[in-house]
PDB file of C-alpha atoms in Angstrom:
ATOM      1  CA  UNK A   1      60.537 -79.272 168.053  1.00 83.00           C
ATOM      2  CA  UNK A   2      61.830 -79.323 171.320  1.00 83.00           C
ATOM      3  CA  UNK A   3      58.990 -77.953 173.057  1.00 82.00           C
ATOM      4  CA  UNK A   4      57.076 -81.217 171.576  1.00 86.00           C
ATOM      5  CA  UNK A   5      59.862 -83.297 173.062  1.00 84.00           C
ATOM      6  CA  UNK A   6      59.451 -81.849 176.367  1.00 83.00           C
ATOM      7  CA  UNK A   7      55.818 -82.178 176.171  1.00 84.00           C
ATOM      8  CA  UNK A   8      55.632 -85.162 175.036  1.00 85.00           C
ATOM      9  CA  UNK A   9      58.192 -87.483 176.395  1.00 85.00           C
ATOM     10  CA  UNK A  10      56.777 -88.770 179.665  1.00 88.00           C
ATOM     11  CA  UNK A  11      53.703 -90.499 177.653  1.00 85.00           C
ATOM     12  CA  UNK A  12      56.089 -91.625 174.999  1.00 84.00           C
ATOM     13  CA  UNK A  13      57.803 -93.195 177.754  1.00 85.00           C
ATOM     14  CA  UNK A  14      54.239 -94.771 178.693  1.00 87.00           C
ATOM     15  CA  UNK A  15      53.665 -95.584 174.849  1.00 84.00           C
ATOM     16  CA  UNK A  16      57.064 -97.736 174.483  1.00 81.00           C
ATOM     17  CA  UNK A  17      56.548 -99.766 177.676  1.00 83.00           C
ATOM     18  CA  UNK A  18      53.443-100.776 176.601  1.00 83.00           C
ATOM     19  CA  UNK A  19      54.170-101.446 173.050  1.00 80.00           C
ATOM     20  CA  UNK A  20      57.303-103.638 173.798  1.00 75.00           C
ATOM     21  CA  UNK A  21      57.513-104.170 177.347  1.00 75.00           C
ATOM     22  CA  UNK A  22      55.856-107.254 179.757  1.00 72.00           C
ATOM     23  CA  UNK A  23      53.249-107.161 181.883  1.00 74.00           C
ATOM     24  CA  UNK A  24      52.203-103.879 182.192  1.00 77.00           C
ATOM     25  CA  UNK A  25      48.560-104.715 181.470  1.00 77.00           C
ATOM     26  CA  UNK A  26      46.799-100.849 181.202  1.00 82.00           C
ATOM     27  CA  UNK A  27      47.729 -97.546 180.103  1.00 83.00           C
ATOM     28  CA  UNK A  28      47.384 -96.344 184.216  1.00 86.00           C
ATOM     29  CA  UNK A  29      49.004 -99.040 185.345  1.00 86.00           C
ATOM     30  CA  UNK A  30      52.076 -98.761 183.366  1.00 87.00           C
ATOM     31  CA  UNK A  31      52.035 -95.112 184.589  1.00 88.00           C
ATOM     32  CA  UNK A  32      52.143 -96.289 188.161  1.00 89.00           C
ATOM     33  CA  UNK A  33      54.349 -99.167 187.776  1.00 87.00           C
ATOM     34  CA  UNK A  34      56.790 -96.793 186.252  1.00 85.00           C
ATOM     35  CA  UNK A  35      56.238 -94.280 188.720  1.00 88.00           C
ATOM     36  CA  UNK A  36      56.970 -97.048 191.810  1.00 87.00           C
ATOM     37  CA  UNK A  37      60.024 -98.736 190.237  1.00 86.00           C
ATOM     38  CA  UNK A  38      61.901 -95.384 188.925  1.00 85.00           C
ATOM     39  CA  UNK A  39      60.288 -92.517 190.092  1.00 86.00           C
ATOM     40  CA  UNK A  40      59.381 -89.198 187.805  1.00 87.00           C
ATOM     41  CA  UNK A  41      63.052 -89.493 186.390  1.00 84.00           C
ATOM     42  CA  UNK A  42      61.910 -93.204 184.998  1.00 83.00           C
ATOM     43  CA  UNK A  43      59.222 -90.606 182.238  1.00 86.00           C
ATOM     44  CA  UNK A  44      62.432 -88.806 181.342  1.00 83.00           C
ATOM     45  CA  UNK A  45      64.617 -91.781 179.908  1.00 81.00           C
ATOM     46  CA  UNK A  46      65.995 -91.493 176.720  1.00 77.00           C
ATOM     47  CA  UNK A  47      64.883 -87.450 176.178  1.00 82.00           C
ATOM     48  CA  UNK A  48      68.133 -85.757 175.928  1.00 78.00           C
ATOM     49  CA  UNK A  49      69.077 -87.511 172.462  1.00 74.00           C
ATOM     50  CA  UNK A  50      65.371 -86.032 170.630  1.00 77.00           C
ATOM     51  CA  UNK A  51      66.281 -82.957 172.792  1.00 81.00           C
ATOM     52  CA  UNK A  52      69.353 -82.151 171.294  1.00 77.00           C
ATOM     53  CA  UNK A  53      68.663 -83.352 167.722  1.00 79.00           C
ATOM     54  CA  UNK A  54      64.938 -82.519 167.331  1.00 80.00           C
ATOM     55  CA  UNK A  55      66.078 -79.043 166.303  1.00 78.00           C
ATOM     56  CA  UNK A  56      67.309 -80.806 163.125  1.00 83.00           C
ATOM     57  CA  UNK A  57      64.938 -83.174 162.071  1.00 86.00           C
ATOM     58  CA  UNK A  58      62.392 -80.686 163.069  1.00 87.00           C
ATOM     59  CA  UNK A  59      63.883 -77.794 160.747  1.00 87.00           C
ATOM     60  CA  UNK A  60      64.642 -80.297 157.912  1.00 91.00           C
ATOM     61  CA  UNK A  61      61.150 -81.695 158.215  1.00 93.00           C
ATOM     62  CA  UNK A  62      59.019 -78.020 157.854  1.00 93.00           C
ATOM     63  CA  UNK A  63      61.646 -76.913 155.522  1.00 92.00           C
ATOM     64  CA  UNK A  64      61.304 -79.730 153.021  1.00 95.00           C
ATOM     65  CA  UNK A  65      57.530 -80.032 152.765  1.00 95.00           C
ATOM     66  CA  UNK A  66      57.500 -76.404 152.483  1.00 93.00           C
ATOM     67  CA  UNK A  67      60.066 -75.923 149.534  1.00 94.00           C
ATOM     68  CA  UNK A  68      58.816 -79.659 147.951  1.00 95.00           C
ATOM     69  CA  UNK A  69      55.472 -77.167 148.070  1.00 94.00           C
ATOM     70  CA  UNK A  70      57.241 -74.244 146.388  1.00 93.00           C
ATOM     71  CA  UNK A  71      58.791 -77.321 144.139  1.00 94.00           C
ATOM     72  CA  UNK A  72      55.889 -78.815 142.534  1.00 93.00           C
ATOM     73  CA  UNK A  73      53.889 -74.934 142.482  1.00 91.00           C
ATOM     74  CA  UNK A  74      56.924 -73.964 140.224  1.00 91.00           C
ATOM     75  CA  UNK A  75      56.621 -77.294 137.771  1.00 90.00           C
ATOM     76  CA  UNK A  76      52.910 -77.073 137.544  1.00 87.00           C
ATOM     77  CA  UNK A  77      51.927 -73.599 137.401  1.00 83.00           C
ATOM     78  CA  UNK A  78      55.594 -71.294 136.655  1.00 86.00           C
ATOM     79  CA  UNK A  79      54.866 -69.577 140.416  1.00 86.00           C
ATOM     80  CA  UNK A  80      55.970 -71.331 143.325  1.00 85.00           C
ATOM     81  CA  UNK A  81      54.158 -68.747 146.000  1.00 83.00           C
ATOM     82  CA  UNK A  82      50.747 -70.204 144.278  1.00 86.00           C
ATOM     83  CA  UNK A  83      48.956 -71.974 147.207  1.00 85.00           C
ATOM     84  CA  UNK A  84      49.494 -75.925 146.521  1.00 87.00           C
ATOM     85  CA  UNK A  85      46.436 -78.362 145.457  1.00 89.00           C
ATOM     86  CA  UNK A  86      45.468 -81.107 147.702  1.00 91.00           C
ATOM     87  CA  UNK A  87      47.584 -83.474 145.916  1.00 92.00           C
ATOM     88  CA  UNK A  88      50.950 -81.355 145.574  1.00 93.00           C
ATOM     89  CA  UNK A  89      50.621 -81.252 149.684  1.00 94.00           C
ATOM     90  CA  UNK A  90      49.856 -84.736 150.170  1.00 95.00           C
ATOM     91  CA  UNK A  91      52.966 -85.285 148.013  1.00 95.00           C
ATOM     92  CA  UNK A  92      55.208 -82.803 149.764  1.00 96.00           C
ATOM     93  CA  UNK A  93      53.738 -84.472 152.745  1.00 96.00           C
ATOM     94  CA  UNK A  94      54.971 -88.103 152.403  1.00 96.00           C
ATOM     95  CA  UNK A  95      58.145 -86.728 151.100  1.00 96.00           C
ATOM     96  CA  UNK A  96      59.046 -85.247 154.401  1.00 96.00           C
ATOM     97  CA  UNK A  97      58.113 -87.896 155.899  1.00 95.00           C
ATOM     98  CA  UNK A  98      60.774 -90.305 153.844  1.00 95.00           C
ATOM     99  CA  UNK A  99      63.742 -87.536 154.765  1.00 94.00           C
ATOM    100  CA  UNK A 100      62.471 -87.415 158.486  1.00 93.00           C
ATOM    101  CA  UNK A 101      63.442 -91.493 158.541  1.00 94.00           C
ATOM    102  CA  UNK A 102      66.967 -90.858 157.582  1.00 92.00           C
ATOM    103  CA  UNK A 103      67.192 -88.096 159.954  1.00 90.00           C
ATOM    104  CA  UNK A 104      65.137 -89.600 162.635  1.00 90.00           C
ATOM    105  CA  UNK A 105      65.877 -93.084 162.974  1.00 93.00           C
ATOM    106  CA  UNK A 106      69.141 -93.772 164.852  1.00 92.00           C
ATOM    107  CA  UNK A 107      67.476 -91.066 167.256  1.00 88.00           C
ATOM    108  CA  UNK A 108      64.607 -92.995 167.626  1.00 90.00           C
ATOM    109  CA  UNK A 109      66.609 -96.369 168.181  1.00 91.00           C
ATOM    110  CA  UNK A 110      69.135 -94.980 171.029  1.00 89.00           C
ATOM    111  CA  UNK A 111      65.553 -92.990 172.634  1.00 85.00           C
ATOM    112  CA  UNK A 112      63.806 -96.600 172.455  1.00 88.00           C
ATOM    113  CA  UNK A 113      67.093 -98.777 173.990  1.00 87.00           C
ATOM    114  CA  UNK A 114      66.807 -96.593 176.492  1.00 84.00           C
ATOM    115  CA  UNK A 115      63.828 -96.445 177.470  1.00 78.00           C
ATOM    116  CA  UNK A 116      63.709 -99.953 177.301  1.00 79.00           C
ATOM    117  CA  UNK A 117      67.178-101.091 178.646  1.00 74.00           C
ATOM    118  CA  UNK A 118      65.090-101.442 182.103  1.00 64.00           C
ATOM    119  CA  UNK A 119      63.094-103.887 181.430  1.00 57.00           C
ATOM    120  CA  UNK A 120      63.709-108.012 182.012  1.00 53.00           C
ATOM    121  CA  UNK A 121      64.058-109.783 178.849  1.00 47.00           C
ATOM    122  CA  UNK A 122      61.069-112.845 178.367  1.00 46.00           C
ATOM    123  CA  UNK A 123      61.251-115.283 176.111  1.00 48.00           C
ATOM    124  CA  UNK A 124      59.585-118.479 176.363  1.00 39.00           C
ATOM    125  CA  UNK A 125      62.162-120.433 179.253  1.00 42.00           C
ATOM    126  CA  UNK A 126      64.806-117.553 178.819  1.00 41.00           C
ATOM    127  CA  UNK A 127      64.727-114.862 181.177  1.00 44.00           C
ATOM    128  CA  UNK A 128      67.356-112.179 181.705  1.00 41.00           C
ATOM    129  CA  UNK A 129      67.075-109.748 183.784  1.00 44.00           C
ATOM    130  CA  UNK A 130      68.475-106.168 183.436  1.00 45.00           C
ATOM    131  CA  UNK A 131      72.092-105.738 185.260  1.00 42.00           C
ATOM    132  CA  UNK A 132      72.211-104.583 188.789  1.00 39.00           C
ATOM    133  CA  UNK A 133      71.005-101.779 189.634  1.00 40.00           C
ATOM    134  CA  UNK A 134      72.991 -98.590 188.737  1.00 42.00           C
ATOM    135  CA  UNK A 135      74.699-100.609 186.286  1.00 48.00           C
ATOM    136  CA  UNK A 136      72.510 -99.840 183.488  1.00 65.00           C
ATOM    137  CA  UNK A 137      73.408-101.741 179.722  1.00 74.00           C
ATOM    138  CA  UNK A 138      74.007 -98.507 178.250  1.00 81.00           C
ATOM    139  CA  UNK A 139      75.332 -95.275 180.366  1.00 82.00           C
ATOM    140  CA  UNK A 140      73.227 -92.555 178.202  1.00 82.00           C
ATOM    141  CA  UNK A 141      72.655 -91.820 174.591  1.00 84.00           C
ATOM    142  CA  UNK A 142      76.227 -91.406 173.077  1.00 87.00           C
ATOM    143  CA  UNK A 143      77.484 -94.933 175.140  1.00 90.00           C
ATOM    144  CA  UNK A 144      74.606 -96.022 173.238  1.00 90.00           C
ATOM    145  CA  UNK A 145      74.713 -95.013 170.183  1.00 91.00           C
ATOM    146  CA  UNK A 146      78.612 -96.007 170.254  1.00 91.00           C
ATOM    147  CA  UNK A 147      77.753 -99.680 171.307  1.00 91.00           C
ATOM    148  CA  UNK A 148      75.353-100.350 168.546  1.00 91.00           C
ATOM    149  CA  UNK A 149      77.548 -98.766 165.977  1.00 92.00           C
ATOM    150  CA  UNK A 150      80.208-101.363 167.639  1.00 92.00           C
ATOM    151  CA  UNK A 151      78.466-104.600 167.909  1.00 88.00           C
ATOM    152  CA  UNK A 152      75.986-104.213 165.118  1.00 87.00           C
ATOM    153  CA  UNK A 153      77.261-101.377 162.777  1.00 91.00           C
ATOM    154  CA  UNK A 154      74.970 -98.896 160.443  1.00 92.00           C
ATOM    155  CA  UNK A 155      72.942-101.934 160.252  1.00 90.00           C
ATOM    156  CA  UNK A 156      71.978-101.888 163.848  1.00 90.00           C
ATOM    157  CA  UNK A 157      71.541 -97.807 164.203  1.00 92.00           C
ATOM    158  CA  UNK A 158      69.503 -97.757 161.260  1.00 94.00           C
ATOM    159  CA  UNK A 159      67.213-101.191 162.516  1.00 92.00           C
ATOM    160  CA  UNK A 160      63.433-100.387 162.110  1.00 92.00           C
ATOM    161  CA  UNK A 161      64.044 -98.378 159.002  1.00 94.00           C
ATOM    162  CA  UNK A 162      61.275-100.287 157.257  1.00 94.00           C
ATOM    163  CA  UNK A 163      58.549-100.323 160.127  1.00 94.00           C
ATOM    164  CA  UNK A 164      59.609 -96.156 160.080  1.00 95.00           C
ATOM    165  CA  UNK A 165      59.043 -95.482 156.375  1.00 95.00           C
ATOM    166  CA  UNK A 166      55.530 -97.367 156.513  1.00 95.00           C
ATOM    167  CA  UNK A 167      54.531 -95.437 159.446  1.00 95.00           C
ATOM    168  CA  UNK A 168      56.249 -91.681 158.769  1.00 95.00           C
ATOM    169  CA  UNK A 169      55.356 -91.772 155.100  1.00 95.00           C
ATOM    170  CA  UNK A 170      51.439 -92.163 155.660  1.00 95.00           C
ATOM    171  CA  UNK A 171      51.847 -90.726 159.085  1.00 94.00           C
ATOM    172  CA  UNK A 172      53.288 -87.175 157.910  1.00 95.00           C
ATOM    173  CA  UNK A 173      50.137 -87.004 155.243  1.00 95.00           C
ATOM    174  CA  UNK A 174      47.854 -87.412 157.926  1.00 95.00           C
ATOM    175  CA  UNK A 175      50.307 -84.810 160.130  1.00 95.00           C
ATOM    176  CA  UNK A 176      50.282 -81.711 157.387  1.00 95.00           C
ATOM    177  CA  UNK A 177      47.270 -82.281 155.544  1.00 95.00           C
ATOM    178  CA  UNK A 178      44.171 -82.197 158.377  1.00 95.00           C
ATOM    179  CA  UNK A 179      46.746 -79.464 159.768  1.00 95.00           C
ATOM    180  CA  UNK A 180      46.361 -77.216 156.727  1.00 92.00           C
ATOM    181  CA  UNK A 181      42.880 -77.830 155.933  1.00 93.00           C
ATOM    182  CA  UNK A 182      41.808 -77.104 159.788  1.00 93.00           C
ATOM    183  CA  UNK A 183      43.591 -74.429 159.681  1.00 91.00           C
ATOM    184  CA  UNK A 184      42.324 -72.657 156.390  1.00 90.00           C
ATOM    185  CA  UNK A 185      38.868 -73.809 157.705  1.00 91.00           C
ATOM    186  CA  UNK A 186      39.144 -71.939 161.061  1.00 90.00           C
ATOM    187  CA  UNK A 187      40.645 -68.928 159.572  1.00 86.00           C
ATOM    188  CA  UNK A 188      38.255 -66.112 158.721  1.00 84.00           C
ATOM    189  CA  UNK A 189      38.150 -64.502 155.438  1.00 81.00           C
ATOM    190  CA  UNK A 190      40.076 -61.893 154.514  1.00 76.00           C
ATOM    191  CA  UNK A 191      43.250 -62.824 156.792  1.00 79.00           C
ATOM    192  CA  UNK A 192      46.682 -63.256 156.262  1.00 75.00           C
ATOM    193  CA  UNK A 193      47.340 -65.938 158.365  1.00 80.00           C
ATOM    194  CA  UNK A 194      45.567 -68.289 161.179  1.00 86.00           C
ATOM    195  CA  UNK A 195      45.577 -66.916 165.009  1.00 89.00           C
ATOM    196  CA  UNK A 196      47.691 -68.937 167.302  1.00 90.00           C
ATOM    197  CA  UNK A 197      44.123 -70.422 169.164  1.00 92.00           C
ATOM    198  CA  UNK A 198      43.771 -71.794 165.420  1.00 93.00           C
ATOM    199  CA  UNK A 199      47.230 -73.380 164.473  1.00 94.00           C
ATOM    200  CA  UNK A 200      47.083 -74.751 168.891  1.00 94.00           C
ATOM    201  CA  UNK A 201      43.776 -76.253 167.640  1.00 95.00           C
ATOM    202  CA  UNK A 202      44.592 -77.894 163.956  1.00 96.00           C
ATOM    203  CA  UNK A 203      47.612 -78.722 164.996  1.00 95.00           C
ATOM    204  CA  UNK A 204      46.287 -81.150 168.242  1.00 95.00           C
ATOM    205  CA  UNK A 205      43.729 -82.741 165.738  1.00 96.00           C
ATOM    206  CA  UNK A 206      46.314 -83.063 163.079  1.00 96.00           C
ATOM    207  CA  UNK A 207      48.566 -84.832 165.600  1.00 95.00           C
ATOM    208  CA  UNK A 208      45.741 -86.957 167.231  1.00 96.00           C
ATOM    209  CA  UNK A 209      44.979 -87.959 163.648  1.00 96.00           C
ATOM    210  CA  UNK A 210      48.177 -88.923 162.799  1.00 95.00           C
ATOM    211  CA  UNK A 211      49.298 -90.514 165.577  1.00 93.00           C
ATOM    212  CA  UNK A 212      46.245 -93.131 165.562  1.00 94.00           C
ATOM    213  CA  UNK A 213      46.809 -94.157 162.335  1.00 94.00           C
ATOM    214  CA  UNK A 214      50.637 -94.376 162.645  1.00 94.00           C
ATOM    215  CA  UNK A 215      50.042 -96.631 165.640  1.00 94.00           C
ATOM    216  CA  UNK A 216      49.619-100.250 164.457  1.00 95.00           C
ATOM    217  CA  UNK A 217      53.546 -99.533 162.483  1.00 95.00           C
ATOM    218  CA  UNK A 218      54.759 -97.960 165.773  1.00 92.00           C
ATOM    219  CA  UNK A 219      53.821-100.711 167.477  1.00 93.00           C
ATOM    220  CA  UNK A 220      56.465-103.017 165.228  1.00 94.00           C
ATOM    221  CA  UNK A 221      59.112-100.375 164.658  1.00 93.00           C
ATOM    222  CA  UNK A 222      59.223 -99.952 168.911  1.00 90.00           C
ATOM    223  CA  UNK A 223      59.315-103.885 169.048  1.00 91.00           C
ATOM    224  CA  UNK A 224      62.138-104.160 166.519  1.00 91.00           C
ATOM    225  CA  UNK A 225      64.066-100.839 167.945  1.00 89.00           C
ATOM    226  CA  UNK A 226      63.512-102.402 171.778  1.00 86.00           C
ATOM    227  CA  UNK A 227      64.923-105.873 170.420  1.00 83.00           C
ATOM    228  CA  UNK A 228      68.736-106.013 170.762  1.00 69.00           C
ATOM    229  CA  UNK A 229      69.452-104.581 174.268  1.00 64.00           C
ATOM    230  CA  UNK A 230      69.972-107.956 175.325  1.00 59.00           C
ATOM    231  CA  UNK A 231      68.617-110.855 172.419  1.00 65.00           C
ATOM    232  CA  UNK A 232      67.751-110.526 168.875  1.00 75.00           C
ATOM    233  CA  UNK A 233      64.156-111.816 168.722  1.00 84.00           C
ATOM    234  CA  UNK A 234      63.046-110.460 165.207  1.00 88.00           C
ATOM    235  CA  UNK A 235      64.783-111.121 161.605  1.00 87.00           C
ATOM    236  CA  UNK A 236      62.645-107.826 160.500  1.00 89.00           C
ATOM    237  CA  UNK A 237      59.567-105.999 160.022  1.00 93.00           C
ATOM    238  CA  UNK A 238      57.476-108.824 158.198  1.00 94.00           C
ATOM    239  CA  UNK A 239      59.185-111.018 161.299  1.00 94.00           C
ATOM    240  CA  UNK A 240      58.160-108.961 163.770  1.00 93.00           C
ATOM    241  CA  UNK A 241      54.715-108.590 162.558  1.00 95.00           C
ATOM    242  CA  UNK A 242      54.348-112.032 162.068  1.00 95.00           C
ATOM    243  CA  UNK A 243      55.712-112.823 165.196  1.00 94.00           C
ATOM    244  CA  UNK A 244      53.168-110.404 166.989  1.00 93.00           C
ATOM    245  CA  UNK A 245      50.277-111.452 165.653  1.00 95.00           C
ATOM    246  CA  UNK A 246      50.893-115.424 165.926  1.00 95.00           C
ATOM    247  CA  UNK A 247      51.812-114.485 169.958  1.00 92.00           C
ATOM    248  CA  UNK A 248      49.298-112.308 170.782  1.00 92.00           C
ATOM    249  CA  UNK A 249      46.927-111.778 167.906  1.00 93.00           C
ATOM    250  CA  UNK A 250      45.377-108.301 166.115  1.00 94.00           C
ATOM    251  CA  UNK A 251      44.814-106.123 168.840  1.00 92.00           C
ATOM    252  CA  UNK A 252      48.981-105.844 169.572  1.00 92.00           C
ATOM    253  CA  UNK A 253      49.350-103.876 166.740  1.00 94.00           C
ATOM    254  CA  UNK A 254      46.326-101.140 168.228  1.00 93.00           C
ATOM    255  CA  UNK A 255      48.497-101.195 171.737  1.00 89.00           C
ATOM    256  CA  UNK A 256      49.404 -97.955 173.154  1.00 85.00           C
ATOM    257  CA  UNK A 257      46.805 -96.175 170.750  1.00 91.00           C
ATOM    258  CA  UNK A 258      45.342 -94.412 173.339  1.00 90.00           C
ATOM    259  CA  UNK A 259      48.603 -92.720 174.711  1.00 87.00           C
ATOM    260  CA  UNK A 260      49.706 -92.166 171.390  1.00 89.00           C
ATOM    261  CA  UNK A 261      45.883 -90.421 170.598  1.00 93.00           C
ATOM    262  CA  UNK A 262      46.406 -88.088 173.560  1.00 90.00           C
ATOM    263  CA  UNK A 263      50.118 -87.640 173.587  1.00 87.00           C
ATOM    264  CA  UNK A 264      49.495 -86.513 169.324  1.00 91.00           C
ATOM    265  CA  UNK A 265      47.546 -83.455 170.814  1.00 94.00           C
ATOM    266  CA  UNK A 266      49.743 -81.411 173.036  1.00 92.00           C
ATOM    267  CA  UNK A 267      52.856 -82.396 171.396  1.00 91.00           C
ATOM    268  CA  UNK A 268      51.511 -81.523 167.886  1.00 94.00           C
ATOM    269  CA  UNK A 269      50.238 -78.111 169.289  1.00 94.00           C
ATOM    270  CA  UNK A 270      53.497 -77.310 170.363  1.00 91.00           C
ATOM    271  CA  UNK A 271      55.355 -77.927 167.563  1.00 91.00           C
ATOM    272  CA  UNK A 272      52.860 -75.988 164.983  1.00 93.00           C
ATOM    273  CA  UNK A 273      52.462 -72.732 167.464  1.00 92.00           C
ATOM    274  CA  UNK A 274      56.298 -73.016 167.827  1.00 89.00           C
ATOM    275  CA  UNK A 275      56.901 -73.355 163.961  1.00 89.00           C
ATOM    276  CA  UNK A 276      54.034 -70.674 163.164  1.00 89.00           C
ATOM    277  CA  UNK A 277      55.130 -68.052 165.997  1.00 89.00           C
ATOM    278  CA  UNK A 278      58.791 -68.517 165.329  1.00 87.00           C
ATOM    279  CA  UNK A 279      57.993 -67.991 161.479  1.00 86.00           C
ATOM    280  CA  UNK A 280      56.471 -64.846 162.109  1.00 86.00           C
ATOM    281  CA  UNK A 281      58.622 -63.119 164.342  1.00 87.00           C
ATOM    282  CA  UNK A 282      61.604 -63.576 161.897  1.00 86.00           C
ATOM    283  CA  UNK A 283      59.160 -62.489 158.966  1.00 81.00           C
ATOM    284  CA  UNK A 284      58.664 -59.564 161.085  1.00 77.00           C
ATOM    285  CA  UNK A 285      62.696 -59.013 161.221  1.00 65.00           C
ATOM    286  CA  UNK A 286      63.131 -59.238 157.980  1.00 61.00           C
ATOM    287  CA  UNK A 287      60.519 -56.365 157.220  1.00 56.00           C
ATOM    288  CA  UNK A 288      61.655 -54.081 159.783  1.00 53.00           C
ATOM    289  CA  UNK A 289      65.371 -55.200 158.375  1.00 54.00           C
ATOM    290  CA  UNK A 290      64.446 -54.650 154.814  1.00 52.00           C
ATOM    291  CA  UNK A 291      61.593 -52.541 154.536  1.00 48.00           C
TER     292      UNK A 291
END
């Protein structure tokens, strides 16, 4: 988990601006506007939050769509170690994907403010700009987190909730399942388990997959995290959807699919050669341990 965060953040960075910030225009550009205006430092707002609680919602994640496996192997066939149909995995699939939102989405709200808290406000004859510089809104993740929980309570760390569960349920089935059946697919017969080039491989695709069809709900959950640093523009998810498309039609809800697309790759590679190695070498302990 956190080698996806550190792989990953920069272009999530990139993904955010574009999804809920103004006038950024193109992927590149936003990369060099970013670049001008706050250096490399301006990729790296908002990591150390997912950095230090990735670990977590990483664990939990793997853990439950692996035992939901074990689970429903046990209920349908008496031995959990039998390898799970399509539809028991698609299952454990979107249930990880409900338990990463509780985990995941005050993270993902104090990651998004800010990334965000940088940017002027734009609404229609109302503009306020961010406060002077070095004089941020919030001072890092825990001021953060601390002056939502203040001014909005568990209301406010938990906004986006909705927009979350419609993208992480789906999202997660298109995150395990390519991932399993690329991987059984590369894997020659006869062995135990896929080679690291293999699980790199299935888990980029899985990732691109999943990323590009989580992006139109993305899109809205960023909008509705974003909103709140200084106004309150959106009631909720239908809101903001509504809202989007009446301003600036269908093609805001496809924004940032292309840094999402790429960003799924490395990030999703990381995180399945990190899980698989990491799963091995304590296998391994336990045999040498136990023999």
């Amino acid at each position: 988990g956190v080698a996806s965060v550190v792989v990953g953040h920069p272009l999530d960075t990139i993904k955010t601006r574009l999804q809920a910030g103004q006038g950024y225009g193109n992927t590149l550009n936003c990369v060099l506007t970013v670049y001008r205006n706050e250096s490399v430092a301006g990729f790296f707002k908002g990591m150390s939050f997912p950095l230090a609680s990735v670990g977590i919602n990483s664990s939990v994640v793997f853990g439950v769509f692996s035992n939901t496996q074990r689970l429903l192997s046990q209920l349908r066939h008496g031995d959990p170690a039998r390898t799970p149909s399509l539809t028991d995995m698609a299952l454990a699939s979107m249930v990880a994907g409900f338990v990463s939102v509780v985990i995941g989405t005050p993270v993902e709200l104090v990651k998004i403010r800010l990334q965000m808290q940088t940017q002027p406000y734009v609404k229609a004859k109302v503009k306020l700009k961010p406060t002077a510089p070095g004089f941020p809104v919030y001072r890092g993740p825990f001021h953060c987190f601390r002056t939502v929980l203040q001014k909005e309570g568990i209301a406010g760390i938990y906004r986006g909730t909705g927009a979350m569960l419609l993208r992480d349920v789906p999202g997660y089935l298109f995150y395990f399942v390519p991932y399993t059946i690329f991987c059984d697919w590369m894997t020659p017969e006869g062995c135990v388990s896929p080679s690291p080039s293999s699980v790199w491989l299935a888990g980029g695709v899985a990732g691109a997959i999943s990323w590009a069809t989580a992006t139109p709900m993305d899109v809205v959950k960023s909008r509705l995290q974003a909103d709140g640093v200084y106004l309150n523009k959106y009631k909720g998810t239908l809101d903001c959807i509504l809202q989007s498309y009446q301003n600036e039609g269908l093609k805001v809800f496809f924004r940032g699919i292309t840094v999402n697309t790429v960003r799924g790759f490395p990030t999703s590679s990381a995180m399945f050669l990190g899980y698989e190695l990491s799963l091995k070498a304590m296998k391994r302990d336990q045999t040498e341990t136990n023999p």
